[in-house]
Tab-separated table of C-alpha atoms and ligand atoms in Angstrom:
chain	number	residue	atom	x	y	z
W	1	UNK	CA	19.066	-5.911	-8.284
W	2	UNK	CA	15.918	-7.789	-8.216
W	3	UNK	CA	13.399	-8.169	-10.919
W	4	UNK	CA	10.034	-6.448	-10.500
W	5	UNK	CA	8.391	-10.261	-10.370
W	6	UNK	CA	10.263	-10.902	-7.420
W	7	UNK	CA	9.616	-7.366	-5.087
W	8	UNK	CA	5.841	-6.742	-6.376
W	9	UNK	CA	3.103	-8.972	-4.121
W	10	UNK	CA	0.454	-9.296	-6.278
W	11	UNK	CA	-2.402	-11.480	-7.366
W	12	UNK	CA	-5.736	-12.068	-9.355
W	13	UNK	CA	-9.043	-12.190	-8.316
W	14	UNK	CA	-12.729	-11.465	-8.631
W	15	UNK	CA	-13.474	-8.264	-8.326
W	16	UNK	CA	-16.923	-7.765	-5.876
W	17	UNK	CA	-18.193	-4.605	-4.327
W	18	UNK	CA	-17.482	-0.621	-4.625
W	19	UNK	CA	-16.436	1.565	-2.432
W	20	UNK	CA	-19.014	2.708	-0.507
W	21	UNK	CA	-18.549	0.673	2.767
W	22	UNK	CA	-22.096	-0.262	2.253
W	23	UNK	CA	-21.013	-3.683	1.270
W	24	UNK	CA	-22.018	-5.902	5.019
W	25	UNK	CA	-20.269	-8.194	6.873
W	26	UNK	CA	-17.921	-8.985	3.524
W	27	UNK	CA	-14.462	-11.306	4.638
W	28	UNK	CA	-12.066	-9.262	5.628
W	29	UNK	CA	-9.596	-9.067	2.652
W	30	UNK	CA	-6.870	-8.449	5.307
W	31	UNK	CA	-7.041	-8.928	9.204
W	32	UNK	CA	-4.420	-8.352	11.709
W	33	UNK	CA	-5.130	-9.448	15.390
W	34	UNK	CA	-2.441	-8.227	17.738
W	35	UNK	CA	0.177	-8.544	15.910
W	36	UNK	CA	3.511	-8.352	17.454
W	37	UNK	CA	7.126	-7.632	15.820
W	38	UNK	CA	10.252	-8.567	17.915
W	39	UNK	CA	13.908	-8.094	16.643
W	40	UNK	CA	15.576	-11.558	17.254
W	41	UNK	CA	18.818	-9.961	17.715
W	42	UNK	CA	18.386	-7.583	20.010
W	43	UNK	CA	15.268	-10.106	21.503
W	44	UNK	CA	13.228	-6.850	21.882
W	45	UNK	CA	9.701	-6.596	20.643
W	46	UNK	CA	9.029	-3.604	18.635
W	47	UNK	CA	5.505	-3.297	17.439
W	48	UNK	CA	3.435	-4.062	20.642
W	49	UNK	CA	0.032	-5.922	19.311
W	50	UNK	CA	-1.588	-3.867	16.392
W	51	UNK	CA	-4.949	-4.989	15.126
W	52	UNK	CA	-7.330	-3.937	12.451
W	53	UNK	CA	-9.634	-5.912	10.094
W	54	UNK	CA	-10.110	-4.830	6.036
W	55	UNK	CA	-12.974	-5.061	4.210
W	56	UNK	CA	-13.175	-5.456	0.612
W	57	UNK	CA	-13.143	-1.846	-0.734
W	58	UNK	CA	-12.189	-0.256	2.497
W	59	UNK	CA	-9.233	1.626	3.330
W	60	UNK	CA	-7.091	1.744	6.576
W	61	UNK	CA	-4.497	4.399	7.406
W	62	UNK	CA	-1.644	4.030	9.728
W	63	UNK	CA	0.029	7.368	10.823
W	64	UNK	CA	2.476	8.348	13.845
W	65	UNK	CA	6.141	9.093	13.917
W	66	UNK	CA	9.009	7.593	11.784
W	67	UNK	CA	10.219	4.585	14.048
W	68	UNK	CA	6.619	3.723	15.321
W	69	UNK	CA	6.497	0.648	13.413
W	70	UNK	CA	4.300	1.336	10.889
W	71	UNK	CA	6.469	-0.148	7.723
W	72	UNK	CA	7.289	-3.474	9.952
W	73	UNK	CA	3.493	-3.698	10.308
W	74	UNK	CA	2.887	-3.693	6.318
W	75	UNK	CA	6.168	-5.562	5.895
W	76	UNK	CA	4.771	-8.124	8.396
W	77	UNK	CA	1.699	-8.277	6.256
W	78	UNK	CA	3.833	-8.524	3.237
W	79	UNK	CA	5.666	-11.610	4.412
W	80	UNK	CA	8.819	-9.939	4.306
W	81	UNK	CA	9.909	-8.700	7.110
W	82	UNK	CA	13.467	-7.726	7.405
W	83	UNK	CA	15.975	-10.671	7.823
W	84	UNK	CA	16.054	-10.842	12.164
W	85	UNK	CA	12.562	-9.214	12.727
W	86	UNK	CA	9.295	-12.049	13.096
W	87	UNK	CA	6.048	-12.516	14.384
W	88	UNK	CA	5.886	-12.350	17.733
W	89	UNK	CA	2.457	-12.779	18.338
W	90	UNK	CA	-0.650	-12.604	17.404
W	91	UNK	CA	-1.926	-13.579	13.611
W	92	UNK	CA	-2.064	-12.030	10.415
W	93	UNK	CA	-5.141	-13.121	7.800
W	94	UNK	CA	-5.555	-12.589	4.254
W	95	UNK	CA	-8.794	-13.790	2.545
W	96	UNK	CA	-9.327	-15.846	5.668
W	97	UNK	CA	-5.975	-17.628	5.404
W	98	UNK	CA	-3.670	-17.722	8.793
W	99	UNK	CA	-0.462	-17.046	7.176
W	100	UNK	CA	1.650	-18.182	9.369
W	101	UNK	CA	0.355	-21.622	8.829
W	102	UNK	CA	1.595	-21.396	4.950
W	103	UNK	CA	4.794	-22.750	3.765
W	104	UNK	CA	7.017	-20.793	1.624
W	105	UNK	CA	5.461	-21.617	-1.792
W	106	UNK	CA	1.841	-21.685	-0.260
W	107	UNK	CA	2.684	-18.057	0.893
W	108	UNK	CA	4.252	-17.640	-2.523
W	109	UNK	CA	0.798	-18.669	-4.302
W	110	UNK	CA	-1.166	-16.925	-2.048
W	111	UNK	CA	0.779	-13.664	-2.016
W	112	UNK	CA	0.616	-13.424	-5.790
W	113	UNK	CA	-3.296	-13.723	-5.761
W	114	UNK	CA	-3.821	-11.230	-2.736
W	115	UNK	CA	-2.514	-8.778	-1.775
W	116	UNK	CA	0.616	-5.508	-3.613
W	117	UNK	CA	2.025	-3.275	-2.242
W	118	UNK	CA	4.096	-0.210	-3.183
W	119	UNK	CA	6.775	2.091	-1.157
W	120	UNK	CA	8.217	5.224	-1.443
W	121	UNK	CA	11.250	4.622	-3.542
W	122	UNK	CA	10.051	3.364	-6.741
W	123	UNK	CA	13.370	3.221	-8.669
W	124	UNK	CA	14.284	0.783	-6.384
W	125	UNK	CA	11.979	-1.985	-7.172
W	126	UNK	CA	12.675	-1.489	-10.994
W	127	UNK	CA	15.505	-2.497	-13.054
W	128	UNK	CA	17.570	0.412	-14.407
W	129	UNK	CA	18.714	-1.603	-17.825
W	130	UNK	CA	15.180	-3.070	-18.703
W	131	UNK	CA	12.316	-1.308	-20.087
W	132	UNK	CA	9.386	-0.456	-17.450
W	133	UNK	CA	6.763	-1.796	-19.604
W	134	UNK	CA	8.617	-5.198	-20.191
W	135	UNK	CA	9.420	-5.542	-16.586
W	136	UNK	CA	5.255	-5.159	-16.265
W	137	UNK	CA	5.160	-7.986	-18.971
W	138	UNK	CA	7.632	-10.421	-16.997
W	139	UNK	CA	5.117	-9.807	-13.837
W	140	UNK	CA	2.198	-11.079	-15.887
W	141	UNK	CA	4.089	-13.951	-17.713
W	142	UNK	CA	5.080	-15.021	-14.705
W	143	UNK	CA	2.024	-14.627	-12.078
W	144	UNK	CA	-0.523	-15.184	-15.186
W	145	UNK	CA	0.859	-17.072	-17.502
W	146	UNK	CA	0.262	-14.883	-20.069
W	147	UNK	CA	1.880	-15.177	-23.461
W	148	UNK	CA	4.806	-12.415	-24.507
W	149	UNK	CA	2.284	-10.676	-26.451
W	150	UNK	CA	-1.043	-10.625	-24.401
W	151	UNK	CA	1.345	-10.013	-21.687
W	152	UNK	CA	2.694	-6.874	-23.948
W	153	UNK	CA	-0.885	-5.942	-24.606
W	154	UNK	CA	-2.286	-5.682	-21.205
W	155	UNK	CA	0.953	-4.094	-19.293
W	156	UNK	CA	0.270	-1.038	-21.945
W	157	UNK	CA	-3.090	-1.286	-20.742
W	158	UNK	CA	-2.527	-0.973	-17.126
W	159	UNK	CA	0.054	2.025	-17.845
W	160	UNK	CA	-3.374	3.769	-19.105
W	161	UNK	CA	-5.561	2.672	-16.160
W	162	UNK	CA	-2.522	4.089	-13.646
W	163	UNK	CA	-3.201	7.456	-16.216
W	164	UNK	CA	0.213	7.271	-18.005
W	165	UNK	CA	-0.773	9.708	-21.176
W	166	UNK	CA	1.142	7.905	-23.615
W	167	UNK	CA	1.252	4.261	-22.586
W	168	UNK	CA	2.760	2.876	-25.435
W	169	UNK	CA	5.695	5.737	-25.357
W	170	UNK	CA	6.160	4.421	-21.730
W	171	UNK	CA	6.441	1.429	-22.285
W	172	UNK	CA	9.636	1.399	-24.149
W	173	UNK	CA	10.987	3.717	-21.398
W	174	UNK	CA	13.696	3.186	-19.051
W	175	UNK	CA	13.740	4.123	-15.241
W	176	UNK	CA	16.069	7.114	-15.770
W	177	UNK	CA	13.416	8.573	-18.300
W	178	UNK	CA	10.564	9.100	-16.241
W	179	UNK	CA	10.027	11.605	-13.294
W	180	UNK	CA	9.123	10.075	-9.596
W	181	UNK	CA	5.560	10.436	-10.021
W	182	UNK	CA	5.468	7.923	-13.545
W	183	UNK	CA	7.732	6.132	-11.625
W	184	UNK	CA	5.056	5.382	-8.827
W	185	UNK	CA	2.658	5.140	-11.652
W	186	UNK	CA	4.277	2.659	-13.300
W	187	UNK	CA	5.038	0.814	-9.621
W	188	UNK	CA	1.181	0.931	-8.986
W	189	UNK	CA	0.773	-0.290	-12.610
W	190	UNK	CA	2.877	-3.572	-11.626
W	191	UNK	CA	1.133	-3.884	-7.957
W	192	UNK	CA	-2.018	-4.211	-9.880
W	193	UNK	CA	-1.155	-6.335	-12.197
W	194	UNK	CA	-2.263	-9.224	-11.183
W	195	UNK	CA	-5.406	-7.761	-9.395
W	196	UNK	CA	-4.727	-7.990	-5.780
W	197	UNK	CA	-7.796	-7.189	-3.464
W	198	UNK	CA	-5.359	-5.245	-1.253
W	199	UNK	CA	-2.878	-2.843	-1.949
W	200	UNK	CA	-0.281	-1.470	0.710
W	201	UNK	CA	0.913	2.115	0.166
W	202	UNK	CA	3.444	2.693	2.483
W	203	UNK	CA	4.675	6.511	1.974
W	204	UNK	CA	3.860	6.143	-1.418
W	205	UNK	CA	3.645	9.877	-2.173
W	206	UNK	CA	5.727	10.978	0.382
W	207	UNK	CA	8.966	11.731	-1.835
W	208	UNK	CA	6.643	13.485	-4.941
W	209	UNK	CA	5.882	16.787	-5.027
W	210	UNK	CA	2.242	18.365	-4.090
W	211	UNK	CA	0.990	18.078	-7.064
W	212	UNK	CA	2.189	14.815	-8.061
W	213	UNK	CA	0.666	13.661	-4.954
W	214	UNK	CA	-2.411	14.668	-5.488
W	215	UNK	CA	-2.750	13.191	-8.948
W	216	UNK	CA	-1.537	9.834	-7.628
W	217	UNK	CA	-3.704	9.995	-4.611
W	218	UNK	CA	-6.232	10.266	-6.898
W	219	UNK	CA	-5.217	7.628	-9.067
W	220	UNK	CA	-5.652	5.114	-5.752
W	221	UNK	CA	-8.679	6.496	-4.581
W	222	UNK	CA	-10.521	5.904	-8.589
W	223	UNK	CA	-8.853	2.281	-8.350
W	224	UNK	CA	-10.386	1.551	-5.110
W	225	UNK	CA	-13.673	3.171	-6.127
W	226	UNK	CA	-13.427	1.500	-9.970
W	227	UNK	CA	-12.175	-2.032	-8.863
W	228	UNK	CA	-12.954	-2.299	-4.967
W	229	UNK	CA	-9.564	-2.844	-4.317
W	230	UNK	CA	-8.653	-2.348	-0.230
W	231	UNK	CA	-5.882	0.090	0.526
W	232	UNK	CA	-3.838	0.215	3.572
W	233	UNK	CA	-1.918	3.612	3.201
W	234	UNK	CA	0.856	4.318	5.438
W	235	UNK	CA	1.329	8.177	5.489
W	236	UNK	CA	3.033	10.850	8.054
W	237	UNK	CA	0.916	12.996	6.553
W	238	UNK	CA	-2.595	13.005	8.181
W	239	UNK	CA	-3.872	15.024	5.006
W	240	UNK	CA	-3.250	11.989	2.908
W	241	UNK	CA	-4.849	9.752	5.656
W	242	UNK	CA	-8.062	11.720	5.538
W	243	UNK	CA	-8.315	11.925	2.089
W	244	UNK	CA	-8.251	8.190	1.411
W	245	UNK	CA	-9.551	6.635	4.408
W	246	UNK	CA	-12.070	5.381	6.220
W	247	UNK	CA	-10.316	4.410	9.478
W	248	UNK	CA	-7.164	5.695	10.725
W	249	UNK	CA	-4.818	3.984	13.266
W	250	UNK	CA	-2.374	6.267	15.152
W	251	UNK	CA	1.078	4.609	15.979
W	252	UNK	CA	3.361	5.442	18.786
W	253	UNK	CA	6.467	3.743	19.657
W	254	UNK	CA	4.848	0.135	18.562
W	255	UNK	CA	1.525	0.881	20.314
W	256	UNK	CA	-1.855	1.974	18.564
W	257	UNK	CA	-2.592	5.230	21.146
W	258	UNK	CA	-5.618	6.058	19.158
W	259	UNK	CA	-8.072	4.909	16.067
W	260	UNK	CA	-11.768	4.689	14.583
W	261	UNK	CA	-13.137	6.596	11.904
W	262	UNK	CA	-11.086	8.831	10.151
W	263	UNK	CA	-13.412	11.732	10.711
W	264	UNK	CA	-14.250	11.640	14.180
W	265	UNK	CA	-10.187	10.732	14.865
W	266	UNK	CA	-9.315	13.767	13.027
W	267	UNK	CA	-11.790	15.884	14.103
W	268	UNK	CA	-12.099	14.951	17.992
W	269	UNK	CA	-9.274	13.282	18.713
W	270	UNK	CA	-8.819	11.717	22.394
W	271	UNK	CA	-5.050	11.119	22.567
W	272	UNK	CA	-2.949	13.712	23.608
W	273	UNK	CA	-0.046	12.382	20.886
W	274	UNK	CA	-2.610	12.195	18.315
W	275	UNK	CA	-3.789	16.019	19.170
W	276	UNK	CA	-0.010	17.292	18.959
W	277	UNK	CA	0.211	14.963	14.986
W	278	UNK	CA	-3.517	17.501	14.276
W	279	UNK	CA	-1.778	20.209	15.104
W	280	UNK	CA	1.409	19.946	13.407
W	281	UNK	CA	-0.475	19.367	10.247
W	282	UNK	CA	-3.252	22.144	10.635
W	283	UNK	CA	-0.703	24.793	8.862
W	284	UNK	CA	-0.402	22.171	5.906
W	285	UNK	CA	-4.830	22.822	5.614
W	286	UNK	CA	-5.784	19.240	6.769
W	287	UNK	CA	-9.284	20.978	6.799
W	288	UNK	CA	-9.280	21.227	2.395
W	289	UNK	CA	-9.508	17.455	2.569
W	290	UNK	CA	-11.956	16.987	5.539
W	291	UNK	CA	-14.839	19.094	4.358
W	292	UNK	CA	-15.923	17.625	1.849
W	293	UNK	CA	-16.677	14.988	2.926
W	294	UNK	CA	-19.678	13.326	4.072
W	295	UNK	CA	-19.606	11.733	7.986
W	296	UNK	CA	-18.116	8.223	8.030
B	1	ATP	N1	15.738	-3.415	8.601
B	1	ATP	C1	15.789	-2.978	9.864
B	1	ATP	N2	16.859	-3.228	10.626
B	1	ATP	C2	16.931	-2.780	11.906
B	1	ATP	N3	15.956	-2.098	12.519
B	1	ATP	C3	14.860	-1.819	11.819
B	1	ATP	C4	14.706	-2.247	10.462
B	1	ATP	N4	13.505	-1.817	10.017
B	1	ATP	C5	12.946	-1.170	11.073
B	1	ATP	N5	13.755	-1.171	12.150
B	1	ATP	C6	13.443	-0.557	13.451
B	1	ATP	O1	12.115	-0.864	13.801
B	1	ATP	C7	11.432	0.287	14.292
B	1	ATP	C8	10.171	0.520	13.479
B	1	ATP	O2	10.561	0.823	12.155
B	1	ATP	P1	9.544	1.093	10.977
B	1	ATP	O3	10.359	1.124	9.743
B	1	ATP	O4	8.430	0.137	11.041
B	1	ATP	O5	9.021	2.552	11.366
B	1	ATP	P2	8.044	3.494	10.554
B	1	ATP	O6	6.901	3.818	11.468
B	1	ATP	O7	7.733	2.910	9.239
B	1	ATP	O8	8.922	4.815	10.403
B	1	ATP	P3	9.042	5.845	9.172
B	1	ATP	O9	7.897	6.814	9.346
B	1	ATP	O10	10.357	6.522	9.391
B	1	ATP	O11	8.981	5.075	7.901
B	1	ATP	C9	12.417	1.424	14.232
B	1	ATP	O12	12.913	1.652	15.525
B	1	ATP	C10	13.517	0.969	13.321
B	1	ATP	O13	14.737	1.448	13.733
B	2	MG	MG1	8.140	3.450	7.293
């Protein structure tokens, strides 16, 4: 099992501009420029050239079918793509930085001051026999420098930013305590430790229930607002995607079929694939989280 330290990307940094996508011609905080994946083994590419730029405070969805390549693309991001997968082509930027032109421990540094991410299993990035909050504490000792009790004080504080109601009860908590939702709480909690200017959230919801979704959902959606953090959210679920986004990227098969703003994606969609993904969600009342808002 691996420490929290080692599996949570994250970073510090100034925080500059809200939400409102008002904020011009900011550096993208993440850009991707045809990025390609190919499976060294099997020598076959898989993800075909996906680009999208992120600015500060924005957020990006990527939706389409399980298999279209949509983790590899945040993993690629990540710098940690699966053992035999690389970059194939194309170039991935954070904060203006090629990555591929980093070694290890500049990608190490760099990582830890840009960009988290969190997935859908969150018991598997914590350690079972340690105490959540602690394992928050080690992140910020070791990315910050912090001492043991700063680093105590300000992990109970971001269990109350991720909305914990009793931090300080949490703290002390182990894994097989909390429910999957304080789980992703306390995931988020560690992503953000170290204030990263992006955060990925690949099918971060996906395994809580409705309501527990919602709630966390909203959690993401007050960070971004609150600290202009970026979010790239990786979702099946096109409800999700319209609720958090402003752009939307539809993956098939390793190919972007379809993307632009969220709204006019969602609501007047040109791709036949992306059509059939509208439909299959229209039962689940995509509409609830569309009307509200104002064009984008
Ligand atoms: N660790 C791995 N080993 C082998 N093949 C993999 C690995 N990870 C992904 N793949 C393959 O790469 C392709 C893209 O996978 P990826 O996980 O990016 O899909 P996805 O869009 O995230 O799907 P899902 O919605 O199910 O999460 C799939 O065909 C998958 O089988
Ligand atoms: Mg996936």
């Amino acid at each position: 099992m691996t420490t929290l330290s080692q599996n949570i990307v994250t970073r510090h940094a100034e925080r500059t501009v809200t939400a409102d996508g008002a904020v011009p011609a900011a550096e993208p905080v993440l850009a991707l420029r045809d990025v390609r994946i190919s499976d060294r083994v099997t020598d076959r590419e898989i993800v075909h050239g996906v680009s999208f730029e992120l600015a500060p405070g924005n957020a990006v969805g990527i939706v389409g079918e399980s298999g279209s390549g949509k983790t590899l693309t945040c993993r690629a991001a990540l710098g940690i793509l699966p053992p035999h997968f690389d970059v194939s082509g194309g170039s991935i930027e954070i904060a203006g930085t090629d990555i591929a032109t980093l070694t290890p421990s500049q990608w190490t540094g760099l990582r830890g001051s840009t960009i988290g991410a969190v997935f859908q299993d969150p018991a598997s990035y914590l350690n079972p026999s340690i105490r959540v909050g602690a394992q928050i504490a080690e992140v910020l000792r070791a990315k910050l420098g912090l001492k043991r009790r700063e680093a105590r004080h300000r992990a109970v504080e971001l269990l109350r930013a991720v909305r914990l109601r009793d931090p300080e009860l949490v703290y002390g908590q182990y894994t097989y305590e909390l429910s999957g939702g304080m789980l992703q709480r306390v995931l988020i909690a560690a992503a953000i430790a170290v204030e990263p200017r992006t955060l990925i959230a690949d099918e971060a919801t996906t395994a809580l229930d409705v309501t527990v979704q919602a709630e966390i959902l909203d959690l993401l959606a007050e960070l971004r607002e609150r600290t202009g953090l970026a979010l790239v959210v990786v979702s099946h679920d096109l409800a999700v995607v319209a609720q958090l986004c402003d752009e939307v990227l539809v993956m098939r098969q390793g190919v972007v079929v379809e993307r632009g703003p969220t709204r006019s994606v969602l609501h007047d969609p040109q791709h036949a694939y992306t059509r059939l993904l509208i439909d299959e969600h229209h039962q689940y009342g995509l509409e609830k989280f569309l009307a509200p808002k104002e064009s984008s």
